[in-house]
Short mmCIF file of N, CA and C in Angstrom, two decimals:
data_model
loop_
_atom_site.label_atom_id
_atom_site.label_comp_id
_atom_site.label_asym_id
_atom_site.label_seq_id
_atom_site.Cartn_x
_atom_site.Cartn_y
_atom_site.Cartn_z
N ALA A 668 0.85 -1.18 0.00
CA ALA A 668 0.00 0.00 0.00
C ALA A 668 0.88 1.22 0.00
N ASP A 669 0.38 2.27 -0.52
CA ASP A 669 1.16 3.49 -0.53
C ASP A 669 0.48 4.51 0.34
N LEU A 670 1.25 5.33 0.93
CA LEU A 670 0.77 6.52 1.56
C LEU A 670 1.74 7.13 2.52
N GLY A 671 2.17 6.50 3.49
CA GLY A 671 2.82 7.07 4.66
C GLY A 671 4.22 7.57 4.44
N GLY A 672 5.09 7.33 5.37
CA GLY A 672 6.45 7.80 5.28
C GLY A 672 7.31 7.01 6.23
N GLY A 673 8.54 7.40 6.32
CA GLY A 673 9.47 6.69 7.19
C GLY A 673 9.36 7.13 8.63
N GLN A 674 10.30 6.66 9.42
CA GLN A 674 10.32 7.01 10.82
C GLN A 674 10.49 8.51 10.98
N GLY A 675 9.85 9.05 11.99
CA GLY A 675 9.96 10.46 12.25
C GLY A 675 9.08 11.32 11.36
N THR A 676 8.33 10.70 10.47
CA THR A 676 7.45 11.45 9.60
C THR A 676 6.16 11.75 10.34
N SER A 677 5.70 12.98 10.25
CA SER A 677 4.42 13.29 10.88
C SER A 677 3.32 13.13 9.83
N PHE A 678 2.16 12.77 10.31
CA PHE A 678 1.03 12.53 9.42
C PHE A 678 -0.08 13.51 9.74
N ASP A 679 -0.71 14.04 8.70
CA ASP A 679 -1.89 14.86 8.97
C ASP A 679 -3.10 13.94 9.05
N LYS A 680 -4.23 14.52 9.36
CA LYS A 680 -5.43 13.71 9.59
C LYS A 680 -5.90 13.00 8.33
N THR A 681 -5.68 13.59 7.17
CA THR A 681 -6.04 12.91 5.93
C THR A 681 -5.16 11.68 5.74
N ASP A 682 -3.86 11.80 6.04
CA ASP A 682 -2.97 10.64 5.96
C ASP A 682 -3.47 9.52 6.87
N LEU A 683 -3.88 9.89 8.08
CA LEU A 683 -4.34 8.88 9.03
C LEU A 683 -5.61 8.19 8.56
N LEU A 684 -6.51 8.94 7.94
CA LEU A 684 -7.72 8.33 7.39
C LEU A 684 -7.35 7.39 6.24
N ASN A 685 -6.41 7.82 5.40
CA ASN A 685 -5.94 6.96 4.32
C ASN A 685 -5.36 5.66 4.88
N MET A 686 -4.60 5.78 5.96
CA MET A 686 -4.01 4.59 6.59
C MET A 686 -5.07 3.65 7.13
N GLU A 687 -6.16 4.21 7.65
CA GLU A 687 -7.26 3.37 8.14
C GLU A 687 -7.82 2.51 7.00
N LEU A 688 -8.02 3.13 5.84
CA LEU A 688 -8.54 2.37 4.69
C LEU A 688 -7.56 1.30 4.26
N CYS A 689 -6.26 1.61 4.30
CA CYS A 689 -5.25 0.60 3.95
C CYS A 689 -5.26 -0.55 4.96
N ARG A 690 -5.45 -0.23 6.24
CA ARG A 690 -5.53 -1.27 7.27
C ARG A 690 -6.75 -2.17 7.04
N ALA A 691 -7.88 -1.57 6.65
CA ALA A 691 -9.08 -2.35 6.34
C ALA A 691 -8.82 -3.27 5.16
N LEU A 692 -8.16 -2.76 4.16
CA LEU A 692 -7.83 -3.54 2.98
C LEU A 692 -6.92 -4.72 3.34
N THR A 693 -5.90 -4.44 4.12
CA THR A 693 -4.97 -5.49 4.54
C THR A 693 -5.66 -6.55 5.39
N ALA A 694 -6.51 -6.12 6.31
CA ALA A 694 -7.24 -7.07 7.16
C ALA A 694 -8.14 -7.96 6.32
N SER A 695 -8.77 -7.40 5.29
CA SER A 695 -9.64 -8.19 4.42
C SER A 695 -8.86 -9.21 3.61
N LEU A 696 -7.71 -8.82 3.16
CA LEU A 696 -6.89 -9.69 2.33
C LEU A 696 -6.17 -10.76 3.13
N PHE A 697 -5.70 -10.40 4.31
CA PHE A 697 -4.90 -11.32 5.13
C PHE A 697 -5.65 -11.79 6.37
N GLN A 698 -6.96 -11.90 6.28
CA GLN A 698 -7.81 -12.42 7.34
C GLN A 698 -7.45 -11.89 8.73
N ARG A 699 -7.86 -10.66 8.97
CA ARG A 699 -7.77 -10.00 10.27
C ARG A 699 -6.36 -9.60 10.70
N LYS A 700 -5.46 -9.42 9.79
CA LYS A 700 -4.11 -8.96 10.14
C LYS A 700 -3.92 -7.57 9.52
N PRO A 701 -4.47 -6.53 10.18
CA PRO A 701 -4.47 -5.20 9.58
C PRO A 701 -3.11 -4.51 9.58
N ASP A 702 -2.18 -5.00 10.34
CA ASP A 702 -0.89 -4.31 10.43
C ASP A 702 0.17 -4.91 9.53
N ASN A 703 -0.23 -5.78 8.62
CA ASN A 703 0.67 -6.40 7.66
C ASN A 703 0.78 -5.49 6.43
N THR A 704 1.05 -4.21 6.68
CA THR A 704 1.05 -3.20 5.63
C THR A 704 2.29 -2.33 5.75
N SER A 705 2.83 -1.93 4.63
CA SER A 705 3.90 -0.93 4.67
C SER A 705 3.38 0.30 3.94
N PHE A 706 3.76 1.44 4.44
CA PHE A 706 3.31 2.70 3.87
C PHE A 706 4.50 3.44 3.29
N HIS A 707 4.28 4.06 2.15
CA HIS A 707 5.32 4.83 1.47
C HIS A 707 4.72 6.17 1.05
N ARG A 708 5.46 7.22 1.21
CA ARG A 708 4.98 8.54 0.81
C ARG A 708 5.48 8.83 -0.60
N TYR A 709 4.58 9.30 -1.43
CA TYR A 709 4.93 9.72 -2.79
C TYR A 709 4.64 11.20 -2.91
N SER A 710 5.58 11.93 -3.46
CA SER A 710 5.34 13.36 -3.65
C SER A 710 4.51 13.57 -4.90
N ALA A 711 3.99 14.76 -5.03
CA ALA A 711 3.10 15.06 -6.15
C ALA A 711 3.77 14.86 -7.50
N ASP A 712 5.11 15.01 -7.57
CA ASP A 712 5.74 14.89 -8.89
C ASP A 712 6.14 13.47 -9.25
N GLU A 713 5.98 12.54 -8.36
CA GLU A 713 6.30 11.16 -8.72
C GLU A 713 5.12 10.54 -9.44
N ASP A 714 5.38 9.59 -10.28
CA ASP A 714 4.33 9.00 -11.09
C ASP A 714 3.69 7.82 -10.36
N ILE A 715 2.58 8.10 -9.74
CA ILE A 715 1.84 7.08 -9.00
C ILE A 715 1.39 5.97 -9.95
N SER A 716 0.95 6.37 -11.12
CA SER A 716 0.48 5.41 -12.11
C SER A 716 1.58 4.40 -12.44
N LEU A 717 2.79 4.87 -12.62
CA LEU A 717 3.91 3.98 -12.94
C LEU A 717 4.22 3.06 -11.75
N ALA A 718 4.17 3.59 -10.54
CA ALA A 718 4.42 2.76 -9.35
C ALA A 718 3.38 1.65 -9.23
N LEU A 719 2.12 1.95 -9.55
CA LEU A 719 1.07 0.93 -9.54
C LEU A 719 1.29 -0.08 -10.66
N LYS A 720 1.60 0.42 -11.84
CA LYS A 720 1.81 -0.45 -13.01
C LYS A 720 2.99 -1.39 -12.79
N ASN A 721 4.08 -0.87 -12.21
CA ASN A 721 5.27 -1.70 -11.97
C ASN A 721 5.13 -2.64 -10.78
N GLY A 722 4.06 -2.48 -10.01
CA GLY A 722 3.88 -3.32 -8.84
C GLY A 722 4.68 -2.86 -7.63
N ASP A 723 5.22 -1.64 -7.70
CA ASP A 723 5.93 -1.10 -6.54
C ASP A 723 4.98 -0.89 -5.38
N ILE A 724 3.73 -0.55 -5.70
CA ILE A 724 2.66 -0.43 -4.71
C ILE A 724 1.44 -1.14 -5.26
N ASP A 725 0.56 -1.57 -4.36
CA ASP A 725 -0.67 -2.26 -4.77
C ASP A 725 -1.86 -1.33 -4.86
N VAL A 726 -1.84 -0.32 -4.01
CA VAL A 726 -2.94 0.64 -3.95
C VAL A 726 -2.39 1.98 -3.52
N TYR A 727 -2.98 3.03 -4.03
CA TYR A 727 -2.61 4.38 -3.63
C TYR A 727 -3.78 4.98 -2.88
N ALA A 728 -3.58 5.29 -1.61
CA ALA A 728 -4.64 5.87 -0.78
C ALA A 728 -4.57 7.38 -0.85
N GLY A 729 -5.71 8.00 -1.00
CA GLY A 729 -5.76 9.45 -1.07
C GLY A 729 -5.70 9.98 -2.48
N GLY A 730 -5.94 9.10 -3.45
CA GLY A 730 -5.96 9.54 -4.83
C GLY A 730 -7.13 10.48 -5.07
N GLU A 731 -6.85 11.61 -5.66
CA GLU A 731 -7.93 12.56 -5.95
C GLU A 731 -8.66 12.10 -7.19
N VAL A 732 -9.94 11.87 -7.03
CA VAL A 732 -10.74 11.43 -8.16
C VAL A 732 -11.63 12.58 -8.61
N ASP A 733 -11.53 12.87 -9.88
CA ASP A 733 -12.35 13.89 -10.53
C ASP A 733 -12.34 13.58 -12.02
N LEU A 734 -13.02 14.38 -12.79
CA LEU A 734 -13.09 14.13 -14.23
C LEU A 734 -11.70 14.11 -14.85
N TYR A 735 -10.85 15.04 -14.43
CA TYR A 735 -9.49 15.13 -14.96
C TYR A 735 -8.73 13.83 -14.71
N SER A 736 -8.69 13.38 -13.46
CA SER A 736 -7.91 12.18 -13.14
C SER A 736 -8.53 10.93 -13.77
N ASP A 737 -9.85 10.90 -13.85
CA ASP A 737 -10.52 9.73 -14.40
C ASP A 737 -10.29 9.60 -15.90
N VAL A 738 -10.30 10.71 -16.61
CA VAL A 738 -10.15 10.69 -18.06
C VAL A 738 -8.69 10.68 -18.48
N LEU A 739 -7.86 11.48 -17.81
CA LEU A 739 -6.48 11.62 -18.24
C LEU A 739 -5.54 10.58 -17.64
N THR A 740 -6.02 9.75 -16.78
CA THR A 740 -5.22 8.63 -16.28
C THR A 740 -6.03 7.35 -16.46
N PRO A 741 -6.22 6.96 -17.72
CA PRO A 741 -7.08 5.81 -18.00
C PRO A 741 -6.54 4.49 -17.47
N ASP A 742 -5.28 4.45 -17.06
CA ASP A 742 -4.73 3.20 -16.54
C ASP A 742 -4.99 3.03 -15.05
N LEU A 743 -5.67 4.00 -14.44
CA LEU A 743 -6.01 3.90 -13.02
C LEU A 743 -7.49 3.62 -12.84
N SER A 744 -7.78 2.89 -11.80
CA SER A 744 -9.15 2.63 -11.41
C SER A 744 -9.33 3.20 -10.01
N PHE A 745 -10.43 3.92 -9.76
CA PHE A 745 -10.66 4.59 -8.49
C PHE A 745 -11.86 3.99 -7.76
N SER A 746 -11.73 3.85 -6.44
CA SER A 746 -12.88 3.48 -5.63
C SER A 746 -13.80 4.69 -5.54
N LYS A 747 -14.98 4.49 -4.98
CA LYS A 747 -15.82 5.64 -4.68
C LYS A 747 -15.06 6.51 -3.68
N PRO A 748 -15.23 7.80 -3.71
CA PRO A 748 -14.55 8.66 -2.73
C PRO A 748 -14.98 8.29 -1.31
N TYR A 749 -14.01 8.31 -0.40
CA TYR A 749 -14.31 8.02 1.00
C TYR A 749 -14.11 9.23 1.90
N PHE A 750 -13.60 10.32 1.34
CA PHE A 750 -13.45 11.53 2.14
C PHE A 750 -13.40 12.73 1.21
N TYR A 751 -14.11 13.77 1.61
CA TYR A 751 -14.13 15.01 0.84
C TYR A 751 -13.48 16.10 1.69
N GLU A 752 -12.52 16.78 1.08
CA GLU A 752 -11.82 17.86 1.75
C GLU A 752 -11.85 19.06 0.81
N GLY A 753 -12.73 20.00 1.11
CA GLY A 753 -12.93 21.10 0.17
C GLY A 753 -13.47 20.57 -1.14
N VAL A 754 -12.76 20.83 -2.22
CA VAL A 754 -13.19 20.34 -3.53
C VAL A 754 -12.53 19.01 -3.89
N LYS A 755 -11.65 18.52 -3.03
CA LYS A 755 -10.96 17.25 -3.31
C LYS A 755 -11.80 16.07 -2.83
N ALA A 756 -11.91 15.06 -3.65
CA ALA A 756 -12.56 13.80 -3.30
C ALA A 756 -11.48 12.73 -3.29
N LEU A 757 -11.23 12.16 -2.11
CA LEU A 757 -10.16 11.18 -1.97
C LEU A 757 -10.69 9.76 -2.11
N SER A 758 -9.92 8.94 -2.80
CA SER A 758 -10.32 7.56 -3.05
C SER A 758 -9.09 6.67 -3.03
N LEU A 759 -9.31 5.38 -3.16
CA LEU A 759 -8.22 4.42 -3.33
C LEU A 759 -8.03 4.21 -4.83
N ALA A 760 -6.80 4.23 -5.29
CA ALA A 760 -6.51 4.05 -6.71
C ALA A 760 -5.71 2.77 -6.91
N THR A 761 -6.04 2.05 -7.95
CA THR A 761 -5.33 0.82 -8.32
C THR A 761 -5.04 0.90 -9.81
N HIS A 762 -4.17 0.01 -10.27
CA HIS A 762 -3.92 -0.08 -11.71
C HIS A 762 -5.05 -0.89 -12.31
N ASN A 763 -5.64 -0.42 -13.38
CA ASN A 763 -6.84 -1.07 -13.90
C ASN A 763 -6.57 -2.35 -14.69
N ALA A 764 -5.30 -2.74 -14.85
CA ALA A 764 -5.02 -3.99 -15.55
C ALA A 764 -5.50 -5.20 -14.74
N ASP A 765 -5.60 -5.04 -13.43
CA ASP A 765 -6.09 -6.12 -12.57
C ASP A 765 -7.47 -5.75 -12.07
N THR A 766 -8.47 -6.06 -12.86
CA THR A 766 -9.83 -5.65 -12.53
C THR A 766 -10.35 -6.32 -11.26
N GLN A 767 -9.94 -7.56 -11.01
CA GLN A 767 -10.40 -8.24 -9.81
C GLN A 767 -9.86 -7.53 -8.55
N TRP A 768 -8.59 -7.12 -8.58
CA TRP A 768 -8.02 -6.39 -7.46
C TRP A 768 -8.73 -5.04 -7.29
N SER A 769 -8.99 -4.35 -8.39
CA SER A 769 -9.70 -3.07 -8.32
C SER A 769 -11.09 -3.25 -7.71
N ASP A 770 -11.78 -4.33 -8.07
CA ASP A 770 -13.09 -4.62 -7.49
C ASP A 770 -12.97 -4.91 -5.99
N PHE A 771 -11.97 -5.68 -5.61
CA PHE A 771 -11.74 -6.00 -4.20
C PHE A 771 -11.53 -4.72 -3.40
N VAL A 772 -10.70 -3.83 -3.90
CA VAL A 772 -10.43 -2.55 -3.24
C VAL A 772 -11.71 -1.72 -3.13
N TYR A 773 -12.51 -1.72 -4.18
CA TYR A 773 -13.78 -0.99 -4.16
C TYR A 773 -14.67 -1.48 -3.02
N TRP A 774 -14.83 -2.81 -2.90
CA TRP A 774 -15.74 -3.36 -1.87
C TRP A 774 -15.24 -3.06 -0.47
N VAL A 775 -13.95 -3.12 -0.27
CA VAL A 775 -13.41 -2.81 1.06
C VAL A 775 -13.61 -1.33 1.37
N ALA A 776 -13.46 -0.45 0.39
CA ALA A 776 -13.68 0.98 0.62
C ALA A 776 -15.14 1.27 0.95
N MET A 777 -16.05 0.49 0.43
CA MET A 777 -17.48 0.70 0.69
C MET A 777 -17.95 0.04 1.99
N ALA A 778 -17.20 -0.93 2.49
CA ALA A 778 -17.62 -1.68 3.69
C ALA A 778 -17.88 -0.78 4.90
N PRO A 779 -17.00 0.17 5.25
CA PRO A 779 -17.29 1.00 6.42
C PRO A 779 -18.55 1.86 6.26
N ILE A 780 -18.85 2.26 5.05
CA ILE A 780 -20.05 3.05 4.79
C ILE A 780 -21.29 2.17 4.95
N TYR A 781 -21.24 0.98 4.38
CA TYR A 781 -22.35 0.04 4.53
C TYR A 781 -22.56 -0.28 6.01
N ALA A 782 -21.48 -0.50 6.74
CA ALA A 782 -21.58 -0.84 8.17
C ALA A 782 -22.27 0.30 8.93
N GLU A 783 -21.88 1.51 8.67
CA GLU A 783 -22.51 2.63 9.38
C GLU A 783 -24.00 2.72 9.03
N GLU A 784 -24.33 2.58 7.76
CA GLU A 784 -25.73 2.64 7.34
C GLU A 784 -26.58 1.60 8.05
N ASN A 785 -25.97 0.47 8.39
CA ASN A 785 -26.71 -0.63 8.99
C ASN A 785 -26.47 -0.80 10.48
N GLY A 786 -25.86 0.19 11.10
CA GLY A 786 -25.65 0.17 12.55
C GLY A 786 -24.66 -0.88 13.02
N ILE A 787 -23.75 -1.30 12.15
CA ILE A 787 -22.75 -2.30 12.49
C ILE A 787 -21.47 -1.57 12.91
N THR A 788 -20.93 -1.96 14.04
CA THR A 788 -19.72 -1.33 14.56
C THR A 788 -18.57 -2.33 14.56
N GLN A 789 -17.42 -1.84 14.99
CA GLN A 789 -16.25 -2.71 15.10
C GLN A 789 -16.56 -3.87 16.04
N GLU A 790 -17.27 -3.58 17.11
CA GLU A 790 -17.62 -4.60 18.09
C GLU A 790 -18.60 -5.63 17.55
N THR A 791 -19.45 -5.23 16.61
CA THR A 791 -20.44 -6.14 16.05
C THR A 791 -20.12 -6.50 14.60
N SER A 792 -18.85 -6.52 14.26
CA SER A 792 -18.42 -6.75 12.87
C SER A 792 -18.92 -8.06 12.28
N ASN A 793 -19.23 -9.05 13.12
CA ASN A 793 -19.73 -10.32 12.60
C ASN A 793 -21.14 -10.22 12.02
N LYS A 794 -21.77 -9.06 12.15
CA LYS A 794 -23.07 -8.83 11.52
C LYS A 794 -22.92 -8.44 10.05
N MET A 795 -21.69 -8.14 9.63
CA MET A 795 -21.48 -7.84 8.21
C MET A 795 -21.76 -9.13 7.42
N PRO A 796 -22.28 -8.99 6.22
CA PRO A 796 -22.60 -10.20 5.44
C PRO A 796 -21.35 -10.95 4.99
N LEU A 797 -21.49 -12.25 4.88
CA LEU A 797 -20.47 -13.06 4.24
C LEU A 797 -20.71 -12.93 2.74
N VAL A 798 -19.66 -12.80 1.97
CA VAL A 798 -19.81 -12.67 0.52
C VAL A 798 -18.89 -13.67 -0.17
N ASN A 799 -19.29 -14.08 -1.32
CA ASN A 799 -18.51 -15.05 -2.08
C ASN A 799 -18.01 -14.43 -3.38
N LEU A 800 -17.83 -13.12 -3.37
CA LEU A 800 -17.41 -12.42 -4.58
C LEU A 800 -16.02 -12.83 -5.04
N PHE A 801 -15.14 -13.18 -4.09
CA PHE A 801 -13.74 -13.48 -4.40
C PHE A 801 -13.35 -14.87 -3.93
N GLY A 802 -14.31 -15.77 -3.84
CA GLY A 802 -14.06 -17.13 -3.43
C GLY A 802 -14.29 -17.33 -1.93
N SER A 803 -14.42 -18.58 -1.55
CA SER A 803 -14.76 -18.90 -0.16
C SER A 803 -13.66 -18.53 0.82
N ASP A 804 -12.41 -18.46 0.38
CA ASP A 804 -11.32 -18.07 1.29
C ASP A 804 -11.46 -16.63 1.77
N LEU A 805 -12.13 -15.81 0.98
CA LEU A 805 -12.25 -14.40 1.33
C LEU A 805 -13.70 -14.01 1.64
N GLU A 806 -14.53 -14.98 2.02
CA GLU A 806 -15.93 -14.67 2.27
C GLU A 806 -16.12 -13.73 3.46
N ARG A 807 -15.14 -13.64 4.36
CA ARG A 807 -15.23 -12.77 5.53
C ARG A 807 -14.62 -11.39 5.28
N LEU A 808 -14.31 -11.07 4.05
CA LEU A 808 -13.57 -9.84 3.79
C LEU A 808 -14.23 -8.60 4.36
N LEU A 809 -15.54 -8.50 4.30
CA LEU A 809 -16.22 -7.32 4.83
C LEU A 809 -16.18 -7.32 6.36
N ARG A 810 -16.38 -8.48 6.95
CA ARG A 810 -16.30 -8.59 8.42
C ARG A 810 -14.90 -8.26 8.91
N ASP A 811 -13.90 -8.75 8.21
CA ASP A 811 -12.51 -8.50 8.63
C ASP A 811 -12.16 -7.02 8.51
N ALA A 812 -12.67 -6.35 7.48
CA ALA A 812 -12.41 -4.92 7.32
C ALA A 812 -13.00 -4.13 8.49
N ILE A 813 -14.23 -4.45 8.85
CA ILE A 813 -14.89 -3.72 9.94
C ILE A 813 -14.30 -4.11 11.28
N HIS A 814 -13.92 -5.35 11.44
CA HIS A 814 -13.26 -5.78 12.67
C HIS A 814 -11.96 -4.98 12.89
N ALA A 815 -11.27 -4.66 11.81
CA ALA A 815 -10.00 -3.95 11.90
C ALA A 815 -10.17 -2.45 12.17
N VAL A 816 -11.13 -1.80 11.51
CA VAL A 816 -11.20 -0.33 11.60
C VAL A 816 -12.56 0.21 12.03
N GLY A 817 -13.59 -0.62 12.08
CA GLY A 817 -14.91 -0.12 12.44
C GLY A 817 -15.64 0.47 11.25
N ASN A 818 -16.81 1.04 11.54
CA ASN A 818 -17.59 1.65 10.47
C ASN A 818 -17.04 3.04 10.15
N TYR A 819 -17.63 3.70 9.17
CA TYR A 819 -17.11 4.98 8.72
C TYR A 819 -17.08 6.02 9.85
N ASP A 820 -18.14 6.07 10.63
CA ASP A 820 -18.18 7.03 11.73
C ASP A 820 -17.09 6.75 12.76
N GLU A 821 -16.86 5.49 13.07
CA GLU A 821 -15.80 5.15 14.03
C GLU A 821 -14.43 5.58 13.50
N MET A 822 -14.17 5.30 12.24
CA MET A 822 -12.90 5.72 11.63
C MET A 822 -12.77 7.24 11.65
N TYR A 823 -13.81 7.91 11.23
CA TYR A 823 -13.81 9.36 11.14
C TYR A 823 -13.51 9.99 12.50
N ARG A 824 -14.20 9.53 13.52
CA ARG A 824 -14.02 10.11 14.86
C ARG A 824 -12.68 9.74 15.48
N ARG A 825 -12.20 8.55 15.20
CA ARG A 825 -10.89 8.14 15.73
C ARG A 825 -9.78 9.03 15.13
N VAL A 826 -9.90 9.34 13.87
CA VAL A 826 -8.87 10.12 13.18
C VAL A 826 -9.06 11.62 13.40
N LEU A 827 -10.27 12.10 13.26
CA LEU A 827 -10.52 13.54 13.31
C LEU A 827 -10.95 14.04 14.69
N GLY A 828 -11.16 13.13 15.63
CA GLY A 828 -11.54 13.53 16.98
C GLY A 828 -12.98 13.15 17.29
N GLN A 829 -13.22 12.75 18.52
CA GLN A 829 -14.56 12.30 18.94
C GLN A 829 -15.62 13.38 18.77
N ASN A 830 -15.23 14.64 18.89
CA ASN A 830 -16.21 15.72 18.80
C ASN A 830 -16.28 16.34 17.41
N SER A 831 -15.67 15.69 16.44
CA SER A 831 -15.70 16.20 15.07
C SER A 831 -17.12 16.20 14.54
N THR A 832 -17.46 17.25 13.86
CA THR A 832 -18.77 17.32 13.23
C THR A 832 -18.61 16.98 11.76
N ARG A 833 -19.33 15.97 11.35
CA ARG A 833 -19.30 15.62 9.94
C ARG A 833 -20.26 16.53 9.21
N ALA A 834 -19.79 17.07 8.11
CA ALA A 834 -20.62 18.01 7.36
C ALA A 834 -20.46 17.77 5.88
N GLY A 835 -21.39 18.29 5.13
CA GLY A 835 -21.31 18.23 3.68
C GLY A 835 -21.28 16.82 3.14
N LEU A 836 -20.37 16.58 2.24
CA LEU A 836 -20.30 15.29 1.55
C LEU A 836 -19.76 14.16 2.41
N ASN A 837 -19.25 14.45 3.60
CA ASN A 837 -18.74 13.40 4.47
C ASN A 837 -19.81 12.82 5.39
N THR A 838 -21.05 13.15 5.14
CA THR A 838 -22.15 12.63 5.97
C THR A 838 -22.92 11.58 5.20
N LEU A 839 -23.63 10.77 5.94
CA LEU A 839 -24.59 9.86 5.32
C LEU A 839 -25.92 10.60 5.31
N ASN A 840 -26.54 10.71 4.17
CA ASN A 840 -27.87 11.29 4.13
C ASN A 840 -28.84 10.22 4.56
N VAL A 841 -29.83 10.61 5.31
CA VAL A 841 -30.84 9.66 5.76
C VAL A 841 -32.19 10.09 5.22
N PHE A 842 -33.15 9.23 5.39
CA PHE A 842 -34.50 9.49 4.90
C PHE A 842 -34.89 10.92 5.21
N PRO A 843 -35.44 11.65 4.32
CA PRO A 843 -35.99 11.26 3.04
C PRO A 843 -35.04 11.47 1.87
N TYR A 844 -33.79 11.83 2.11
CA TYR A 844 -32.91 12.23 1.02
C TYR A 844 -32.17 11.08 0.35
N GLY A 845 -31.97 9.97 1.02
CA GLY A 845 -31.19 8.88 0.45
C GLY A 845 -29.73 9.03 0.80
N PRO A 846 -28.95 8.02 0.55
CA PRO A 846 -27.56 8.02 1.01
C PRO A 846 -26.66 8.94 0.18
N GLN A 847 -25.76 9.61 0.89
CA GLN A 847 -24.73 10.40 0.22
C GLN A 847 -23.67 9.43 -0.30
N TYR A 848 -23.23 8.54 0.60
CA TYR A 848 -22.34 7.45 0.21
C TYR A 848 -23.24 6.27 -0.08
N TYR A 849 -23.02 5.58 -1.17
CA TYR A 849 -23.98 4.57 -1.56
C TYR A 849 -23.29 3.40 -2.24
N PRO A 850 -23.14 2.27 -1.53
CA PRO A 850 -22.64 1.08 -2.22
C PRO A 850 -23.70 0.60 -3.20
N LEU A 851 -23.30 -0.11 -4.21
CA LEU A 851 -24.25 -0.60 -5.19
C LEU A 851 -25.36 -1.38 -4.52
N PRO A 852 -26.60 -1.30 -5.04
CA PRO A 852 -27.78 -1.85 -4.37
C PRO A 852 -27.64 -3.28 -3.89
N CYS A 853 -27.23 -4.20 -4.70
CA CYS A 853 -27.21 -5.58 -4.26
C CYS A 853 -25.79 -5.99 -3.92
N ALA A 854 -24.94 -5.04 -3.76
CA ALA A 854 -23.52 -5.31 -3.62
C ALA A 854 -23.16 -6.10 -2.38
N LEU A 855 -23.74 -5.78 -1.27
CA LEU A 855 -23.34 -6.40 -0.02
C LEU A 855 -24.47 -7.26 0.48
N GLY A 856 -24.30 -8.55 0.41
CA GLY A 856 -25.33 -9.44 0.93
C GLY A 856 -26.26 -9.93 -0.16
N ASN A 857 -27.34 -10.51 0.27
CA ASN A 857 -28.38 -11.02 -0.63
C ASN A 857 -27.81 -11.95 -1.70
N ASN A 858 -26.80 -12.72 -1.35
CA ASN A 858 -26.19 -13.71 -2.24
C ASN A 858 -25.77 -13.13 -3.57
N CYS A 859 -25.28 -11.93 -3.56
CA CYS A 859 -24.82 -11.31 -4.82
C CYS A 859 -23.42 -11.75 -5.14
#
């Protein structure tokens, strides 16, 4: 995974949220071992796309997704945004040559949002559905992600502070407006 830095590096709150998503991804892939991850910091002038293509990194956390990045970097695949900061929408980016990996990353990025929508917390992570999207060995991937980092609200408050007020695009819309963050309708559960 990409994102962090070496020893003595300080992280801002966006970095920490990115790290939470990487920990969820690692826990899903390695069955509840969220700390089996290494973080690397890339500056704006380094070619993230090339690092993903060469396999130097598996995922880039904090990738800004917008029309420009989506159209002008066709070799990248982006998860749904998981954090909005001003006009920036942050997502997980993968190389699109491995569509199965990109799909796996997408589902893990959506898991904390689904968990919050359904009142599932880190403590009740076993209420997340079992899925067979990536074979029986990974049927617990959603449970393992939530077991590692909790739902979106738990992650948000752990990183940004317990008294943080979620506003704008970082909130879940509730009835009658519908969800702001929205995993695909049959995506999680219902034997999809």
